[in-house]
mmCIF file with all atom_site columns, C-alpha atoms in Angstrom:
data_model
loop_
_atom_site.group_PDB
_atom_site.id
_atom_site.type_symbol
_atom_site.label_atom_id
_atom_site.label_alt_id
_atom_site.label_comp_id
_atom_site.label_asym_id
_atom_site.label_entity_id
_atom_site.label_seq_id
_atom_site.pdbx_PDB_ins_code
_atom_site.Cartn_x
_atom_site.Cartn_y
_atom_site.Cartn_z
_atom_site.occupancy
_atom_site.B_iso_or_equiv
_atom_site.pdbx_formal_charge
_atom_site.auth_seq_id
_atom_site.auth_comp_id
_atom_site.auth_asym_id
_atom_site.auth_atom_id
_atom_site.pdbx_PDB_model_num
ATOM 1   C CA . MET A 1 1   ? 0.000   0.000  0.000  1.00 71.00 ? 93  MET A CA 1
ATOM 2   C CA . ALA A 1 2   ? 1.415   3.381  -1.018 1.00 78.00 ? 94  ALA A CA 1
ATOM 3   C CA . LEU A 1 3   ? 2.186   5.854  1.712  1.00 78.00 ? 95  LEU A CA 1
ATOM 4   C CA . GLN A 1 4   ? -0.094  8.863  2.119  1.00 81.00 ? 96  GLN A CA 1
ATOM 5   C CA . LYS A 1 5   ? 1.442   12.325 1.591  1.00 83.00 ? 97  LYS A CA 1
ATOM 6   C CA . TRP A 1 6   ? 1.224   13.102 5.306  1.00 81.00 ? 98  TRP A CA 1
ATOM 7   C CA . GLU A 1 7   ? 3.114   9.874  6.105  1.00 81.00 ? 99  GLU A CA 1
ATOM 8   C CA . ILE A 1 8   ? 5.868   10.802 3.654  1.00 82.00 ? 100 ILE A CA 1
ATOM 9   C CA . PHE A 1 9   ? 5.990   14.277 5.213  1.00 85.00 ? 101 PHE A CA 1
ATOM 10  C CA . GLN A 1 10  ? 6.353   12.852 8.739  1.00 87.00 ? 102 GLN A CA 1
ATOM 11  C CA . ASP A 1 11  ? 9.214   10.576 7.665  1.00 87.00 ? 103 ASP A CA 1
ATOM 12  C CA . GLU A 1 12  ? 10.985  13.303 5.710  1.00 89.00 ? 104 GLU A CA 1
ATOM 13  C CA . ALA A 1 13  ? 10.518  15.924 8.448  1.00 90.00 ? 105 ALA A CA 1
ATOM 14  C CA . THR A 1 14  ? 12.024  13.518 10.973 1.00 92.00 ? 106 THR A CA 1
ATOM 15  C CA . ASP A 1 15  ? 14.974  12.798 8.655  1.00 91.00 ? 107 ASP A CA 1
ATOM 16  C CA . PHE A 1 16  ? 15.425  16.527 7.977  1.00 90.00 ? 108 PHE A CA 1
ATOM 17  C CA . LEU A 1 17  ? 15.505  17.348 11.709 1.00 92.00 ? 109 LEU A CA 1
ATOM 18  C CA . ASN A 1 18  ? 18.011  14.552 12.375 1.00 93.00 ? 110 ASN A CA 1
ATOM 19  C CA . ASN A 1 19  ? 20.286  15.974 9.673  1.00 91.00 ? 111 ASN A CA 1
ATOM 20  C CA . TYR A 1 20  ? 19.870  19.615 10.741 1.00 88.00 ? 112 TYR A CA 1
ATOM 21  C CA . PHE A 1 21  ? 20.129  19.403 14.565 1.00 88.00 ? 113 PHE A CA 1
ATOM 22  C CA . ASN A 1 22  ? 22.403  17.573 16.986 1.00 87.00 ? 114 ASN A CA 1
ATOM 23  C CA . ALA A 1 23  ? 19.727  15.460 18.694 1.00 89.00 ? 115 ALA A CA 1
ATOM 24  C CA . ASP A 1 24  ? 17.811  12.224 18.119 1.00 92.00 ? 116 ASP A CA 1
ATOM 25  C CA . PHE A 1 25  ? 14.452  12.837 16.419 1.00 92.00 ? 117 PHE A CA 1
ATOM 26  C CA . THR A 1 26  ? 12.147  9.810  16.317 1.00 91.00 ? 118 THR A CA 1
ATOM 27  C CA . MET A 1 27  ? 8.718   9.570  14.759 1.00 86.00 ? 119 MET A CA 1
ATOM 28  C CA . GLU A 1 28  ? 6.534   7.865  17.353 1.00 80.00 ? 120 GLU A CA 1
ATOM 29  C CA . GLY A 1 29  ? 2.996   8.885  16.489 1.00 67.00 ? 121 GLY A CA 1
ATOM 30  C CA . GLY A 1 30  ? 1.757   7.961  13.057 1.00 60.00 ? 122 GLY A CA 1
ATOM 31  C CA . PHE A 1 31  ? -1.982  7.234  13.278 1.00 58.00 ? 123 PHE A CA 1
ATOM 32  C CA . ASP A 1 32  ? -2.037  7.512  17.080 1.00 55.00 ? 124 ASP A CA 1
ATOM 33  C CA . ALA A 1 33  ? -3.645  10.874 17.882 1.00 52.00 ? 125 ALA A CA 1
ATOM 34  C CA . ASN A 1 34  ? -2.638  10.527 21.531 1.00 55.00 ? 126 ASN A CA 1
ATOM 35  C CA . THR A 1 35  ? 1.097   10.519 20.790 1.00 59.00 ? 127 THR A CA 1
ATOM 36  C CA . SER A 1 36  ? 3.185   13.361 19.403 1.00 53.00 ? 128 SER A CA 1
ATOM 37  C CA . HIS A 1 37  ? 4.541   12.513 16.004 1.00 77.00 ? 129 HIS A CA 1
ATOM 38  C CA . ILE A 1 38  ? 8.197   13.279 16.765 1.00 90.00 ? 130 ILE A CA 1
ATOM 39  C CA . THR A 1 39  ? 10.137  13.034 20.014 1.00 90.00 ? 131 THR A CA 1
ATOM 40  C CA . VAL A 1 40  ? 13.469  14.768 20.539 1.00 92.00 ? 132 VAL A CA 1
ATOM 41  C CA . ARG A 1 41  ? 16.066  13.141 22.777 1.00 91.00 ? 133 ARG A CA 1
ATOM 42  C CA . LYS A 1 42  ? 19.643  13.848 23.754 1.00 90.00 ? 134 LYS A CA 1
ATOM 43  C CA . GLY A 1 43  ? 20.938  10.498 24.928 1.00 89.00 ? 135 GLY A CA 1
ATOM 44  C CA . ILE A 1 44  ? 18.112  9.009  26.999 1.00 90.00 ? 136 ILE A CA 1
ATOM 45  C CA . LYS A 1 45  ? 16.760  12.400 28.105 1.00 93.00 ? 137 LYS A CA 1
ATOM 46  C CA . LEU A 1 46  ? 13.540  13.563 26.440 1.00 90.00 ? 138 LEU A CA 1
ATOM 47  C CA . ILE A 1 47  ? 14.092  17.184 25.349 1.00 90.00 ? 139 ILE A CA 1
ATOM 48  C CA . THR A 1 48  ? 10.792  18.067 23.670 1.00 90.00 ? 140 THR A CA 1
ATOM 49  C CA . THR A 1 49  ? 8.048   16.832 21.362 1.00 91.00 ? 141 THR A CA 1
ATOM 50  C CA . ILE A 1 50  ? 7.003   18.032 17.920 1.00 92.00 ? 142 ILE A CA 1
ATOM 51  C CA . GLU A 1 51  ? 3.680   17.651 16.123 1.00 91.00 ? 143 GLU A CA 1
ATOM 52  C CA . ALA A 1 52  ? 4.196   17.054 12.381 1.00 89.00 ? 144 ALA A CA 1
ATOM 53  C CA . LYS A 1 53  ? 1.386   18.444 10.234 1.00 87.00 ? 145 LYS A CA 1
ATOM 54  C CA . PHE A 1 54  ? 1.144   18.251 6.466  1.00 84.00 ? 146 PHE A CA 1
ATOM 55  C CA . GLY A 1 55  ? -1.260  21.045 5.491  1.00 81.00 ? 147 GLY A CA 1
ATOM 56  C CA . PRO A 1 56  ? -4.100  21.521 5.380  1.00 80.00 ? 148 PRO A CA 1
ATOM 57  C CA . THR A 1 57  ? -4.837  19.280 8.349  1.00 79.00 ? 149 THR A CA 1
ATOM 58  C CA . GLN A 1 58  ? -7.072  18.580 11.300 1.00 81.00 ? 150 GLN A CA 1
ATOM 59  C CA . ALA A 1 59  ? -5.785  19.489 14.762 1.00 84.00 ? 151 ALA A CA 1
ATOM 60  C CA . GLY A 1 60  ? -8.330  17.459 16.704 1.00 84.00 ? 152 GLY A CA 1
ATOM 61  C CA . GLN A 1 61  ? -11.956 16.589 17.129 1.00 86.00 ? 153 GLN A CA 1
ATOM 62  C CA . ILE A 1 62  ? -14.651 16.595 19.755 1.00 89.00 ? 154 ILE A CA 1
ATOM 63  C CA . VAL A 1 63  ? -17.348 13.930 19.804 1.00 90.00 ? 155 VAL A CA 1
ATOM 64  C CA . LEU A 1 64  ? -20.712 15.109 21.122 1.00 90.00 ? 156 LEU A CA 1
ATOM 65  C CA . ASP A 1 65  ? -23.852 13.387 22.336 1.00 90.00 ? 157 ASP A CA 1
ATOM 66  C CA . THR A 1 66  ? -27.310 14.934 22.308 1.00 90.00 ? 158 THR A CA 1
ATOM 67  C CA . VAL A 1 67  ? -29.035 14.739 25.682 1.00 91.00 ? 159 VAL A CA 1
ATOM 68  C CA . ASP A 1 68  ? -32.366 16.453 26.435 1.00 92.00 ? 160 ASP A CA 1
ATOM 69  C CA . GLY A 1 69  ? -32.047 18.841 23.502 1.00 91.00 ? 161 GLY A CA 1
ATOM 70  C CA . LYS A 1 70  ? -28.461 19.871 24.242 1.00 95.00 ? 162 LYS A CA 1
ATOM 71  C CA . PHE A 1 71  ? -25.021 18.830 23.059 1.00 93.00 ? 163 PHE A CA 1
ATOM 72  C CA . THR A 1 72  ? -22.811 17.228 25.700 1.00 94.00 ? 164 THR A CA 1
ATOM 73  C CA . PHE A 1 73  ? -19.213 16.079 25.636 1.00 95.00 ? 165 PHE A CA 1
ATOM 74  C CA . CYS A 1 74  ? -18.864 12.387 24.809 1.00 92.00 ? 166 CYS A CA 1
ATOM 75  C CA . ASP A 1 75  ? -16.153 10.296 26.421 1.00 87.00 ? 167 ASP A CA 1
ATOM 76  C CA . LYS A 1 76  ? -15.450 8.786  22.977 1.00 86.00 ? 168 LYS A CA 1
ATOM 77  C CA . SER A 1 77  ? -13.670 12.032 22.034 1.00 84.00 ? 169 SER A CA 1
ATOM 78  C CA . LYS A 1 78  ? -9.985  11.670 21.219 1.00 80.00 ? 170 LYS A CA 1
ATOM 79  C CA . ASN A 1 79  ? -9.111  14.515 23.575 1.00 82.00 ? 171 ASN A CA 1
ATOM 80  C CA . GLU A 1 80  ? -10.040 15.322 27.153 1.00 86.00 ? 172 GLU A CA 1
ATOM 81  C CA . SER A 1 81  ? -12.557 18.081 27.730 1.00 92.00 ? 173 SER A CA 1
ATOM 82  C CA . ASN A 1 82  ? -11.124 21.445 28.801 1.00 94.00 ? 174 ASN A CA 1
ATOM 83  C CA . LYS A 1 83  ? -12.460 24.960 29.349 1.00 96.00 ? 175 LYS A CA 1
ATOM 84  C CA . TYR A 1 84  ? -12.248 25.703 25.599 1.00 97.00 ? 176 TYR A CA 1
ATOM 85  C CA . THR A 1 85  ? -14.158 22.517 24.796 1.00 96.00 ? 177 THR A CA 1
ATOM 86  C CA . ASP A 1 86  ? -16.815 23.827 27.175 1.00 96.00 ? 178 ASP A CA 1
ATOM 87  C CA . GLU A 1 87  ? -16.857 27.181 25.336 1.00 97.00 ? 179 GLU A CA 1
ATOM 88  C CA . ILE A 1 88  ? -17.307 25.410 21.994 1.00 96.00 ? 180 ILE A CA 1
ATOM 89  C CA . ILE A 1 89  ? -20.166 23.283 23.331 1.00 96.00 ? 181 ILE A CA 1
ATOM 90  C CA . LYS A 1 90  ? -21.745 26.357 24.937 1.00 97.00 ? 182 LYS A CA 1
ATOM 91  C CA . TYR A 1 91  ? -21.647 28.129 21.550 1.00 96.00 ? 183 TYR A CA 1
ATOM 92  C CA . LEU A 1 92  ? -23.144 25.112 19.752 1.00 95.00 ? 184 LEU A CA 1
ATOM 93  C CA . ASN A 1 93  ? -25.908 24.885 22.342 1.00 95.00 ? 185 ASN A CA 1
ATOM 94  C CA . SER A 1 94  ? -26.682 28.607 22.071 1.00 95.00 ? 186 SER A CA 1
ATOM 95  C CA . ASN A 1 95  ? -27.204 27.966 18.337 1.00 92.00 ? 187 ASN A CA 1
ATOM 96  C CA . TYR A 1 96  ? -28.648 24.484 18.758 1.00 92.00 ? 188 TYR A CA 1
ATOM 97  C CA . SER A 1 97  ? -31.297 24.810 16.057 1.00 88.00 ? 189 SER A CA 1
ATOM 98  C CA . LEU A 1 98  ? -28.593 25.439 13.419 1.00 87.00 ? 190 LEU A CA 1
ATOM 99  C CA . PHE A 1 99  ? -26.848 22.159 14.162 1.00 86.00 ? 191 PHE A CA 1
ATOM 100 C CA . ALA A 1 100 ? -29.343 19.696 15.654 1.00 83.00 ? 192 ALA A CA 1
ATOM 101 C CA . GLY A 1 101 ? -30.811 17.176 13.252 1.00 74.00 ? 193 GLY A CA 1
ATOM 102 C CA . THR A 1 102 ? -28.838 18.486 10.283 1.00 70.00 ? 194 THR A CA 1
ATOM 103 C CA . ASN A 1 103 ? -28.292 16.216 7.328  1.00 69.00 ? 195 ASN A CA 1
ATOM 104 C CA . THR A 1 104 ? -25.624 18.502 5.878  1.00 68.00 ? 196 THR A CA 1
ATOM 105 C CA . ALA A 1 105 ? -22.225 16.854 5.556  1.00 75.00 ? 197 ALA A CA 1
ATOM 106 C CA . SER A 1 106 ? -20.502 19.729 7.341  1.00 84.00 ? 198 SER A CA 1
ATOM 107 C CA . ILE A 1 107 ? -21.396 23.172 8.655  1.00 89.00 ? 199 ILE A CA 1
ATOM 108 C CA . HIS A 1 108 ? -18.860 25.928 9.328  1.00 90.00 ? 200 HIS A CA 1
ATOM 109 C CA . VAL A 1 109 ? -19.129 27.100 12.955 1.00 93.00 ? 201 VAL A CA 1
ATOM 110 C CA . ASP A 1 110 ? -18.668 30.856 13.281 1.00 93.00 ? 202 ASP A CA 1
ATOM 111 C CA . ILE A 1 111 ? -16.903 30.916 16.647 1.00 95.00 ? 203 ILE A CA 1
ATOM 112 C CA . SER A 1 112 ? -14.037 33.037 17.953 1.00 95.00 ? 204 SER A CA 1
ATOM 113 C CA . ASN A 1 113 ? -10.626 32.091 16.568 1.00 96.00 ? 205 ASN A CA 1
ATOM 114 C CA . ALA A 1 114 ? -9.177  32.806 20.014 1.00 97.00 ? 206 ALA A CA 1
ATOM 115 C CA . ILE A 1 115 ? -11.276 29.984 21.497 1.00 97.00 ? 207 ILE A CA 1
ATOM 116 C CA . LEU A 1 116 ? -10.206 27.598 18.729 1.00 96.00 ? 208 LEU A CA 1
ATOM 117 C CA . PHE A 1 117 ? -6.493  28.419 18.929 1.00 96.00 ? 209 PHE A CA 1
ATOM 118 C CA . ASN A 1 118 ? -6.574  28.101 22.715 1.00 97.00 ? 210 ASN A CA 1
ATOM 119 C CA . TRP A 1 119 ? -8.362  24.753 22.383 1.00 96.00 ? 211 TRP A CA 1
ATOM 120 C CA . VAL A 1 120 ? -5.622  23.493 20.035 1.00 94.00 ? 212 VAL A CA 1
ATOM 121 C CA . LYS A 1 121 ? -2.860  24.794 22.320 1.00 96.00 ? 213 LYS A CA 1
ATOM 122 C CA . THR A 1 122 ? -4.497  23.110 25.305 1.00 95.00 ? 214 THR A CA 1
ATOM 123 C CA . ILE A 1 123 ? -4.913  19.702 23.661 1.00 92.00 ? 215 ILE A CA 1
ATOM 124 C CA . TYR A 1 124 ? -1.329  19.726 22.412 1.00 91.00 ? 216 TYR A CA 1
ATOM 125 C CA . SER A 1 125 ? -0.095  20.881 25.798 1.00 91.00 ? 217 SER A CA 1
ATOM 126 C CA . GLU A 1 126 ? -1.927  17.930 27.375 1.00 88.00 ? 218 GLU A CA 1
ATOM 127 C CA . LYS A 1 127 ? 0.042   15.657 24.998 1.00 86.00 ? 219 LYS A CA 1
ATOM 128 C CA . ASN A 1 128 ? 3.269   17.488 26.017 1.00 88.00 ? 220 ASN A CA 1
ATOM 129 C CA . VAL A 1 129 ? 3.739   18.861 22.491 1.00 92.00 ? 221 VAL A CA 1
ATOM 130 C CA . GLU A 1 130 ? 5.795   22.051 22.479 1.00 93.00 ? 222 GLU A CA 1
ATOM 131 C CA . TRP A 1 131 ? 6.527   22.535 18.773 1.00 94.00 ? 223 TRP A CA 1
ATOM 132 C CA . ILE A 1 132 ? 4.892   22.101 15.408 1.00 92.00 ? 224 ILE A CA 1
ATOM 133 C CA . ILE A 1 133 ? 6.592   21.378 12.121 1.00 90.00 ? 225 ILE A CA 1
ATOM 134 C CA . SER A 1 134 ? 4.483   21.884 9.039  1.00 89.00 ? 226 SER A CA 1
ATOM 135 C CA . SER A 1 135 ? 4.633   22.166 5.283  1.00 88.00 ? 227 SER A CA 1
ATOM 136 C CA . ASN A 1 136 ? 2.511   22.063 2.160  1.00 81.00 ? 228 ASN A CA 1
ATOM 137 C CA . LYS A 1 137 ? 5.312   20.101 0.509  1.00 79.00 ? 229 LYS A CA 1
ATOM 138 C CA . PHE A 1 138 ? 5.873   16.470 1.445  1.00 78.00 ? 230 PHE A CA 1
ATOM 139 C CA . ASN A 1 139 ? 8.841   15.253 -0.579 1.00 77.00 ? 231 ASN A CA 1
ATOM 140 C CA . LYS A 1 140 ? 12.522  16.298 -0.736 1.00 81.00 ? 232 LYS A CA 1
ATOM 141 C CA . LEU A 1 141 ? 12.124  18.907 2.009  1.00 79.00 ? 233 LEU A CA 1
ATOM 142 C CA . THR A 1 142 ? 14.477  21.844 2.394  1.00 77.00 ? 234 THR A CA 1
ATOM 143 C CA . LEU A 1 143 ? 14.664  24.458 5.139  1.00 82.00 ? 235 LEU A CA 1
ATOM 144 C CA . LYS A 1 144 ? 12.585  26.905 3.049  1.00 86.00 ? 236 LYS A CA 1
ATOM 145 C CA . ASP A 1 145 ? 9.771   24.308 2.760  1.00 84.00 ? 237 ASP A CA 1
ATOM 146 C CA . LEU A 1 146 ? 9.267   23.994 6.513  1.00 87.00 ? 238 LEU A CA 1
ATOM 147 C CA . LEU A 1 147 ? 7.561   25.999 9.216  1.00 87.00 ? 239 LEU A CA 1
ATOM 148 C CA . PHE A 1 148 ? 8.956   25.151 12.651 1.00 91.00 ? 240 PHE A CA 1
ATOM 149 C CA . ILE A 1 149 ? 7.343   27.086 15.495 1.00 92.00 ? 241 ILE A CA 1
ATOM 150 C CA . PRO A 1 150 ? 6.402   26.825 19.170 1.00 97.00 ? 242 PRO A CA 1
ATOM 151 C CA . ILE A 1 151 ? 2.811   25.668 19.742 1.00 95.00 ? 243 ILE A CA 1
ATOM 152 C CA . ASN A 1 152 ? 2.095   28.869 21.688 1.00 96.00 ? 244 ASN A CA 1
ATOM 153 C CA . GLU A 1 153 ? 2.599   30.911 18.486 1.00 96.00 ? 245 GLU A CA 1
ATOM 154 C CA . ILE A 1 154 ? 0.276   29.005 16.122 1.00 94.00 ? 246 ILE A CA 1
ATOM 155 C CA . GLU A 1 155 ? -2.168  31.880 15.721 1.00 96.00 ? 247 GLU A CA 1
ATOM 156 C CA . ASN A 1 156 ? 0.626   33.900 14.074 1.00 96.00 ? 248 ASN A CA 1
ATOM 157 C CA . TYR A 1 157 ? 1.140   31.302 11.324 1.00 92.00 ? 249 TYR A CA 1
ATOM 158 C CA . PHE A 1 158 ? -2.058  29.332 10.749 1.00 91.00 ? 250 PHE A CA 1
ATOM 159 C CA . ASP A 1 159 ? -5.686  29.855 9.835  1.00 92.00 ? 251 ASP A CA 1
ATOM 160 C CA . ILE A 1 160 ? -8.197  27.931 11.885 1.00 93.00 ? 252 ILE A CA 1
ATOM 161 C CA . SER A 1 161 ? -11.808 26.896 11.533 1.00 93.00 ? 253 SER A CA 1
ATOM 162 C CA . LEU A 1 162 ? -14.324 24.604 13.149 1.00 93.00 ? 254 LEU A CA 1
ATOM 163 C CA . VAL A 1 163 ? -16.606 22.316 11.179 1.00 91.00 ? 255 VAL A CA 1
ATOM 164 C CA . PHE A 1 164 ? -19.624 20.581 12.668 1.00 90.00 ? 256 PHE A CA 1
ATOM 165 C CA . ARG A 1 165 ? -20.356 17.254 10.990 1.00 84.00 ? 257 ARG A CA 1
ATOM 166 C CA . ARG A 1 166 ? -22.379 14.146 11.601 1.00 76.00 ? 258 ARG A CA 1
ATOM 167 C CA . LYS A 1 167 ? -20.567 10.884 12.109 1.00 67.00 ? 259 LYS A CA 1
ATOM 168 C CA . LYS A 1 168 ? -20.778 8.876  8.917  1.00 59.00 ? 260 LYS A CA 1
ATOM 169 C CA . THR A 1 169 ? -23.097 5.907  8.971  1.00 51.00 ? 261 THR A CA 1
ATOM 170 C CA . GLY A 1 170 ? -21.950 2.364  8.512  1.00 45.00 ? 262 GLY A CA 1
ATOM 171 C CA . ASN A 1 171 ? -19.195 0.547  10.317 1.00 44.00 ? 263 ASN A CA 1
ATOM 172 C CA . THR A 1 172 ? -16.899 3.551  10.756 1.00 45.00 ? 264 THR A CA 1
ATOM 173 C CA . HIS A 1 173 ? -15.731 3.393  14.350 1.00 46.00 ? 265 HIS A CA 1
ATOM 174 C CA . ILE A 1 174 ? -14.869 6.234  16.688 1.00 46.00 ? 266 ILE A CA 1
ATOM 175 C CA . PRO A 1 175 ? -11.167 6.135  17.643 1.00 49.00 ? 267 PRO A CA 1
ATOM 176 C CA . VAL A 1 176 ? -10.469 4.508  20.976 1.00 43.00 ? 268 VAL A CA 1
ATOM 177 C CA . LYS A 1 177 ? -9.556  6.816  23.843 1.00 44.00 ? 269 LYS A CA 1
ATOM 178 C CA . THR A 1 178 ? -6.503  5.628  25.762 1.00 36.00 ? 270 THR A CA 1
#
């Protein structure tokens, strides 16, 4: 099976970092949303972690249940709930009629970018991710192809949006929370 572009990017970004810096960069995440994609070690000491993102990409997702005419956080979500998750759910509930019972594949949610960026920072912080490496190019990377920034500066480099969508029918399973 051929590798996806994002998989090629992760491998190449890890190789690039190993060639550019004097540390041991190891891709440890892959499909596992609960593990940073790249760890950085000096000897046996963990120095930091890096999230590798081939753009455009998803930063995370929240799974919701509907209980008594309101959205509630579902424990099948990949990430733990936090105060920004609560703000997102509060916004969805204040506009419940726009989202409840929709058959539309996806609906853009017009919520504050500050809430969304803080949600992303919080979920990555909970996974001990301090950096992000990103690119729109996935093959034969050079320094000019890469964006390498601290997680706490993502709003200065990325656009963000929230999309509300129904879980697809069929045997698609919700990722397991570990």
